[in-house]
mmCIF file of C-alpha atoms in Angstrom:
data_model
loop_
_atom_site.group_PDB
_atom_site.id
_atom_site.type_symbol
_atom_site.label_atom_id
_atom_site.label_comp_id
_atom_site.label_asym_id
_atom_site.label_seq_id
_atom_site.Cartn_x
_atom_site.Cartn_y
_atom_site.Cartn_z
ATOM 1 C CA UNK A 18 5.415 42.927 42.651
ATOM 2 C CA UNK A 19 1.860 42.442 41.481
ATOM 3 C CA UNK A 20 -0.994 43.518 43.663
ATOM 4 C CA UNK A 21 -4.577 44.236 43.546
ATOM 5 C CA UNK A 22 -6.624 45.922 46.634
ATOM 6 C CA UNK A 23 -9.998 45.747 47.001
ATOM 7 C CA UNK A 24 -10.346 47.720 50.191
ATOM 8 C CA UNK A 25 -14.643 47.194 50.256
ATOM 9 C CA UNK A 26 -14.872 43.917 52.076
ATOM 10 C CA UNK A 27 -18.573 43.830 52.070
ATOM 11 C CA UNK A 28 -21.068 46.444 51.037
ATOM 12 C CA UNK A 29 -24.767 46.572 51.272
ATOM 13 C CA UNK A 30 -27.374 48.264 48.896
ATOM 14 C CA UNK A 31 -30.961 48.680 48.327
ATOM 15 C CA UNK A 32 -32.203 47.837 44.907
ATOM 16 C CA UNK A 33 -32.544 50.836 42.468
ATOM 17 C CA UNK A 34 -29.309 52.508 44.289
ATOM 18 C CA UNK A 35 -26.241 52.784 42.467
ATOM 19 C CA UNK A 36 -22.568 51.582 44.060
ATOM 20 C CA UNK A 37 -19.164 51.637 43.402
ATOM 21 C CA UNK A 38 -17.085 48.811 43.443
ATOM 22 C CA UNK A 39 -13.221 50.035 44.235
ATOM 23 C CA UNK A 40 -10.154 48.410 42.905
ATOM 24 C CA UNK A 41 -6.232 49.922 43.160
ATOM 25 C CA UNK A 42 -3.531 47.532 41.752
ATOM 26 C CA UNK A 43 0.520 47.771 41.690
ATOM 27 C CA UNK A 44 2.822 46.866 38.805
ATOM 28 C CA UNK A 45 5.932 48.113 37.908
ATOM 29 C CA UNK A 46 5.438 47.242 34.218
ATOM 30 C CA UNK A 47 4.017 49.746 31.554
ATOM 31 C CA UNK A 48 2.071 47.488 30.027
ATOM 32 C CA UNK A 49 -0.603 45.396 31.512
ATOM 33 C CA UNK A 50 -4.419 44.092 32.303
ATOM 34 C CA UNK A 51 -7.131 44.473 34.065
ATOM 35 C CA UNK A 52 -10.372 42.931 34.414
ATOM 36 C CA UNK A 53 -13.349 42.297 36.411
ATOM 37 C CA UNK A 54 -15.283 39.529 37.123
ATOM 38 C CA UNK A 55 -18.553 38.325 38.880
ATOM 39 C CA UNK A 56 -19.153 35.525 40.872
ATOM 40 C CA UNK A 57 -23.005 34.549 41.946
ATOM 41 C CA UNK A 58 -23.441 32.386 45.049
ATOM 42 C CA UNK A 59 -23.943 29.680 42.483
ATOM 43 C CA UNK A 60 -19.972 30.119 42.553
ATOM 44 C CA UNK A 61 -18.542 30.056 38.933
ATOM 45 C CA UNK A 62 -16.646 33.064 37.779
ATOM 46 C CA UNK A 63 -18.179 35.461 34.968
ATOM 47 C CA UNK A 64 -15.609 37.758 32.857
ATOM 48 C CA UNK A 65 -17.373 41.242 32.951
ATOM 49 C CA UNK A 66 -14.461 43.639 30.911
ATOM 50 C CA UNK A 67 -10.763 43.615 29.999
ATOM 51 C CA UNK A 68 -8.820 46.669 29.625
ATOM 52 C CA UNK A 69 -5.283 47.052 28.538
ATOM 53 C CA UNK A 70 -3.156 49.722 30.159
ATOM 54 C CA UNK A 71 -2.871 52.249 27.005
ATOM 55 C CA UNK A 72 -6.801 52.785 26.700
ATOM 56 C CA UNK A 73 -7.873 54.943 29.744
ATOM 57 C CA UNK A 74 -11.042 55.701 28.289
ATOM 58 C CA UNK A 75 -14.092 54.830 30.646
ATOM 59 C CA UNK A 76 -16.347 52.096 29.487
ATOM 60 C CA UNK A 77 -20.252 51.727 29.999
ATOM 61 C CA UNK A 78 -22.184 48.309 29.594
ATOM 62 C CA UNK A 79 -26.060 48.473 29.907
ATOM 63 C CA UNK A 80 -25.854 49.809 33.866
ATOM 64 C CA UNK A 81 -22.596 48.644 34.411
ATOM 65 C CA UNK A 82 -19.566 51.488 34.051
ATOM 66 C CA UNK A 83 -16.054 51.339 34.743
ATOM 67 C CA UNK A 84 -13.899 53.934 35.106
ATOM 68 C CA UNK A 85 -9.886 53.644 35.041
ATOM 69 C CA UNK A 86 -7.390 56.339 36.299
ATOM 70 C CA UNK A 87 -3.758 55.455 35.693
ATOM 71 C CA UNK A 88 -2.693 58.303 37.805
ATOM 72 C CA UNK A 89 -4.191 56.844 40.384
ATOM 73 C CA UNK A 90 -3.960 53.103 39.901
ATOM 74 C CA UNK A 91 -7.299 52.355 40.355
ATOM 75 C CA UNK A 92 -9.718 50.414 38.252
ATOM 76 C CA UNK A 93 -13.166 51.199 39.447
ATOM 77 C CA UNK A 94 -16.740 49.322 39.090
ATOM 78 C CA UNK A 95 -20.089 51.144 38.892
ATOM 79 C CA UNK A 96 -23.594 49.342 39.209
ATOM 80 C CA UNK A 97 -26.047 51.663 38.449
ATOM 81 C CA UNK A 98 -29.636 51.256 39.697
ATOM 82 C CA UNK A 99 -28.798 47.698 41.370
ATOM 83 C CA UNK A 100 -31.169 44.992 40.829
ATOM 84 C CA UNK A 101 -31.197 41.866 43.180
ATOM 85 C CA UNK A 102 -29.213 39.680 40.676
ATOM 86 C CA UNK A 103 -26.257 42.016 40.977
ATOM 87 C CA UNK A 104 -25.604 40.298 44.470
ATOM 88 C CA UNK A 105 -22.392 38.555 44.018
ATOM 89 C CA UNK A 106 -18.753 38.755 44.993
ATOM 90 C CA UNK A 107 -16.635 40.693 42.467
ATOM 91 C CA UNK A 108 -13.238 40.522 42.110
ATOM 92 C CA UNK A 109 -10.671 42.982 39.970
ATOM 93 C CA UNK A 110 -8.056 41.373 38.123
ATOM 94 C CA UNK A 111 -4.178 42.290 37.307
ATOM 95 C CA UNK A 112 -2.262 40.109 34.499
ATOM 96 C CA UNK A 113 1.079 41.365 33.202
ATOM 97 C CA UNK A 114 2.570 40.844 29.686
ATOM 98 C CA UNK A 115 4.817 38.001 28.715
ATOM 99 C CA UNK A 116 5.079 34.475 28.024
ATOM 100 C CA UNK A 117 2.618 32.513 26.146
ATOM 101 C CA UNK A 118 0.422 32.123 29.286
ATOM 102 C CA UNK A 119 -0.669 34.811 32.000
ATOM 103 C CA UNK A 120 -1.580 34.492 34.805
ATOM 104 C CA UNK A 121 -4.525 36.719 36.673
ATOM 105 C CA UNK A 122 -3.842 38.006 39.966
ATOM 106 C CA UNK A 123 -6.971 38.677 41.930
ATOM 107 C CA UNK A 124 -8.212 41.104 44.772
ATOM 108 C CA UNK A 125 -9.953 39.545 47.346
ATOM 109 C CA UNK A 126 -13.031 40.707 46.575
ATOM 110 C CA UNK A 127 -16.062 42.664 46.989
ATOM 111 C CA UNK A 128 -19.216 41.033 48.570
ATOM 112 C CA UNK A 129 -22.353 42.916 47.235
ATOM 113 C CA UNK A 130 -25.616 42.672 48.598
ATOM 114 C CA UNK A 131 -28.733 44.147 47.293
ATOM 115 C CA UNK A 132 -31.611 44.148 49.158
ATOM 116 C CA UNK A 133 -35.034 44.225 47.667
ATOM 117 C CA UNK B 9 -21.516 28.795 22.306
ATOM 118 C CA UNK B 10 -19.186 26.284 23.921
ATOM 119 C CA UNK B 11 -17.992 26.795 27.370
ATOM 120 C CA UNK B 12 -14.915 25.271 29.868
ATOM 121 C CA UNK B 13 -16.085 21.963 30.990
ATOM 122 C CA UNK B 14 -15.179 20.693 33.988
ATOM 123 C CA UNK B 15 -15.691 17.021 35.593
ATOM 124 C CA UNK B 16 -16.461 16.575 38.068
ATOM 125 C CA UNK B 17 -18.620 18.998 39.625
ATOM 126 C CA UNK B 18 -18.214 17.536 43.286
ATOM 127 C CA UNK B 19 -15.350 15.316 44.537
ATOM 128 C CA UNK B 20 -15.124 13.895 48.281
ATOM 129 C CA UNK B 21 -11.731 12.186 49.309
ATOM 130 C CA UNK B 22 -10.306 11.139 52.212
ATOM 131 C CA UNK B 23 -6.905 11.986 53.138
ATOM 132 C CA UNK B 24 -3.841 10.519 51.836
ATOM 133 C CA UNK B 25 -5.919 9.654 49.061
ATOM 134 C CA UNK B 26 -5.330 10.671 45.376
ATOM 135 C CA UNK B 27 -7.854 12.811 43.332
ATOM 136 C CA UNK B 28 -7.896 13.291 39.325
ATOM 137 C CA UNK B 29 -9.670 16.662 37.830
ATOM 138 C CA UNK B 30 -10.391 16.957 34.363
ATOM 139 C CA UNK B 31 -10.554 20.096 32.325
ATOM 140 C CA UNK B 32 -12.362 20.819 28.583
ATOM 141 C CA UNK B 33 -11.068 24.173 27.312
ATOM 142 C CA UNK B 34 -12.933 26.570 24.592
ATOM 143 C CA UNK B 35 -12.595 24.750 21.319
ATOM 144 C CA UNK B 36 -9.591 26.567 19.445
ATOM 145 C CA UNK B 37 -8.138 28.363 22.948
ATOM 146 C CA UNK B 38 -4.694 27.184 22.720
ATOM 147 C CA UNK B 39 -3.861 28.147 26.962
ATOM 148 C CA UNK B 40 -5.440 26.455 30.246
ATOM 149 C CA UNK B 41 -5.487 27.749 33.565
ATOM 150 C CA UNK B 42 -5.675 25.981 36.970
ATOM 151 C CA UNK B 43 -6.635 28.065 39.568
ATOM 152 C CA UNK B 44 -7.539 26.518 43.478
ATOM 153 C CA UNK B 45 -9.898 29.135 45.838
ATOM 154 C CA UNK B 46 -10.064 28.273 49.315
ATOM 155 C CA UNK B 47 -13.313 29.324 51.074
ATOM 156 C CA UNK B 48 -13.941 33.124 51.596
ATOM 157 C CA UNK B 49 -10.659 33.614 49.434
ATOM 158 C CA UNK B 50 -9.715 34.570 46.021
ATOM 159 C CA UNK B 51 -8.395 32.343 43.197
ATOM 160 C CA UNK B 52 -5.350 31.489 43.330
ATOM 161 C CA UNK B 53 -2.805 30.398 40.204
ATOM 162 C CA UNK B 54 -1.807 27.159 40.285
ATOM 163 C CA UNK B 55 -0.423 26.308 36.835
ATOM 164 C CA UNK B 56 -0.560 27.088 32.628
ATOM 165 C CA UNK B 57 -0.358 25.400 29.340
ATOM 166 C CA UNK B 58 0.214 26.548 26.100
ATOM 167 C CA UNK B 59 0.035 24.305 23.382
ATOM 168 C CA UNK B 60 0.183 21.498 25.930
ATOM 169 C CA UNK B 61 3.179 22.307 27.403
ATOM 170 C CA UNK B 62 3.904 24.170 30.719
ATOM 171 C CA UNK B 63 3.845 27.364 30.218
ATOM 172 C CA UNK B 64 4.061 28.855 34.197
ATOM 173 C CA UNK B 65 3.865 27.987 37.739
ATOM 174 C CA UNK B 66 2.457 29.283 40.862
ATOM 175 C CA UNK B 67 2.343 28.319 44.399
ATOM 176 C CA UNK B 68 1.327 24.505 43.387
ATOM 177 C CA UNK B 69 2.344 21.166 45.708
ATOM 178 C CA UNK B 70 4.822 19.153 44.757
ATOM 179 C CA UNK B 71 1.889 16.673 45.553
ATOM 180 C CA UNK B 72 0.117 18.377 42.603
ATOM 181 C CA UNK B 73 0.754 17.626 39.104
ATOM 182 C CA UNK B 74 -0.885 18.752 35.594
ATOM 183 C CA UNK B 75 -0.475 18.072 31.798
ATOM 184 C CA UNK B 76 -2.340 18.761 28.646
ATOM 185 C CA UNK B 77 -3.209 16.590 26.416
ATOM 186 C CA UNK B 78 -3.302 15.629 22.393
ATOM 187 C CA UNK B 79 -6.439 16.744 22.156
ATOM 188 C CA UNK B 80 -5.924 19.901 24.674
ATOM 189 C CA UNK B 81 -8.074 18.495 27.667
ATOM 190 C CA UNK B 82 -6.345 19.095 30.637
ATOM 191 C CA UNK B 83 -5.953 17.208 33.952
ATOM 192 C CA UNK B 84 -4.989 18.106 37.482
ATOM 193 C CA UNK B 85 -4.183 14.984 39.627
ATOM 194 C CA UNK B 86 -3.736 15.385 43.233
ATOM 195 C CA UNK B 87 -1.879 13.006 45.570
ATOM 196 C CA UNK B 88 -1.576 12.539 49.232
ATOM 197 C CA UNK B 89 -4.811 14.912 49.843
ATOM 198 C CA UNK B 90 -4.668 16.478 52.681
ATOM 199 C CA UNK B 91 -7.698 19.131 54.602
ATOM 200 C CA UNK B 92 -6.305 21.566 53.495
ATOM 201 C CA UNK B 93 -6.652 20.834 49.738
ATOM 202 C CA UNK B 94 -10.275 21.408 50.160
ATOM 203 C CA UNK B 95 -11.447 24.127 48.453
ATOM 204 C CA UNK B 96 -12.511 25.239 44.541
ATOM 205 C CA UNK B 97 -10.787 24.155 41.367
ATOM 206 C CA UNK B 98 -11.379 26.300 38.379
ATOM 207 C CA UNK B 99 -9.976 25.815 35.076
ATOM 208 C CA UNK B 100 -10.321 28.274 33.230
ATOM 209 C CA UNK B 101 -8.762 28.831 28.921
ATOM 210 C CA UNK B 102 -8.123 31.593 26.490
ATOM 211 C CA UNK B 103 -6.961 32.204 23.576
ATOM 212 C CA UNK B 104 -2.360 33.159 23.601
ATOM 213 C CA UNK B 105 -1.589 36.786 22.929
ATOM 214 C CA UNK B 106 -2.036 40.058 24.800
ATOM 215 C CA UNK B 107 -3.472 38.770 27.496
ATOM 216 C CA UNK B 108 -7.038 38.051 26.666
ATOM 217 C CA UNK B 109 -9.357 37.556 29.071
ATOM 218 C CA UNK B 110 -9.760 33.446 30.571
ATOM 219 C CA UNK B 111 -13.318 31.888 30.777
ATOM 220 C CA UNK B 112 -13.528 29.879 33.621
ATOM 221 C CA UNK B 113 -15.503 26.320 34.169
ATOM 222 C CA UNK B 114 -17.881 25.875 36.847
ATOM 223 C CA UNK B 115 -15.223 24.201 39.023
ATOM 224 C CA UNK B 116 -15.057 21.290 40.779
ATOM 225 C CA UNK B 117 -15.808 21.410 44.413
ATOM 226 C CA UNK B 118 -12.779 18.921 46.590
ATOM 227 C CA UNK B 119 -13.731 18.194 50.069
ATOM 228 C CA UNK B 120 -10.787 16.269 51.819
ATOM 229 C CA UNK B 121 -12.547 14.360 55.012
#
């Protein structure tokens, strides 16, 4: 079965620190997706990165860097030097491969506040 | 660029009462999402469309039905709300394939009194 943990329930920063946002998921397929998104208290939902299951290579956005160890099953998130508009709930994604549709399957999130 | 559109943005219904959500998808994304998130929870699936037909199911009421339409809008209707069903209703589209990622609408906001 399909699962994604996000063990961090809430976590707390100062601006100008950096923090890691975990993520571990479970499949028993080969080939599959994950992705991250944001969502901002004004509540939509903001796709951040996909990543397919062949390309472990570690991505890096502007301050945003994710890092993804299949050995591990983990799918991490790294904000670095946090600014106030990073607060947000974040929440890593699983979809599997088949049909014309898939579905995501969501953690349940990361709250992240950064203070000023 | 375009983004999902959603309508409305706030719905208030009493119980037993019906409810009608309407969804706008990405121009040329061929696949729509419905997706419910209860307070303090994650989305959950509700149910897909490809090429306005059903493409999967998830843990949707039989009170709750969807279709696509002609010209790939997308509607959610609700029946016999009850409190429970209050919570946020994303739709959310993408283009078929891989999977690519979904871009989600701004979701409408149910409150069942």
């Amino acid at each position: 079965a399909q699962k994604v943990t996000q063990a961090q329930t809430e976590i707390s920063v100062v601006e100008k620190e950096d923090v890691t946002l975990d993520c571990v998921y479970e499949t028993r397929d080969t080939t599959y997706y994950l992705f991250w998104y944001k969502q901002p208290p004004s509540g939509e939902l903001v796709f951040l990165i996909r990543r397919n299951s062949f390309d472990e290579q570690n991505e890096i956005s502007g301050r945003y860097s994710w890092n993804f160890q299949k050995s591990t099953s983990s799918f991490n998130f790294t904000i670095t030097a946090s600014q106030v508009v990073d607060s947000a709930v974040y929440f890593c994604a699983l979809s599997e491969v088949g049909g014309a549709t898939n579905k995501l399957i969501f953690g349940t999130g990361t709250l992240l506040a950064v203070q000023p | 660029a375009a983004g999902v559109i959603q309508s409305p943005r706030h719905l208030i219904k009493e119980k037993r009462e019906t409810a009608t959500l309407k969804c706008y998808p990405i121009p040329r994304h061929d696949t729509v999402y419905w997706y419910q998130q209860g307070p303090g929870q994650d989305p959950q699936f509700l149910i897909s469309f490809y090429e306005k037909m059903q493409s999967d199911k998830g843990s949707i009421p039989d009170r709750f039905s969807a279709q696509q339409f002609s010209d790939y809008h997308s509607e959610l209707n609700m029946s016999s709300l009850e409190l429970g069903d209050s919570a946020l209703y994303f739709c959310a589209s993408s283009l078929a394939g891989p999977p690519y990622e979904q871009y989600f609408g701004p979701g409408t906001r149910l409150t069942v009194t």
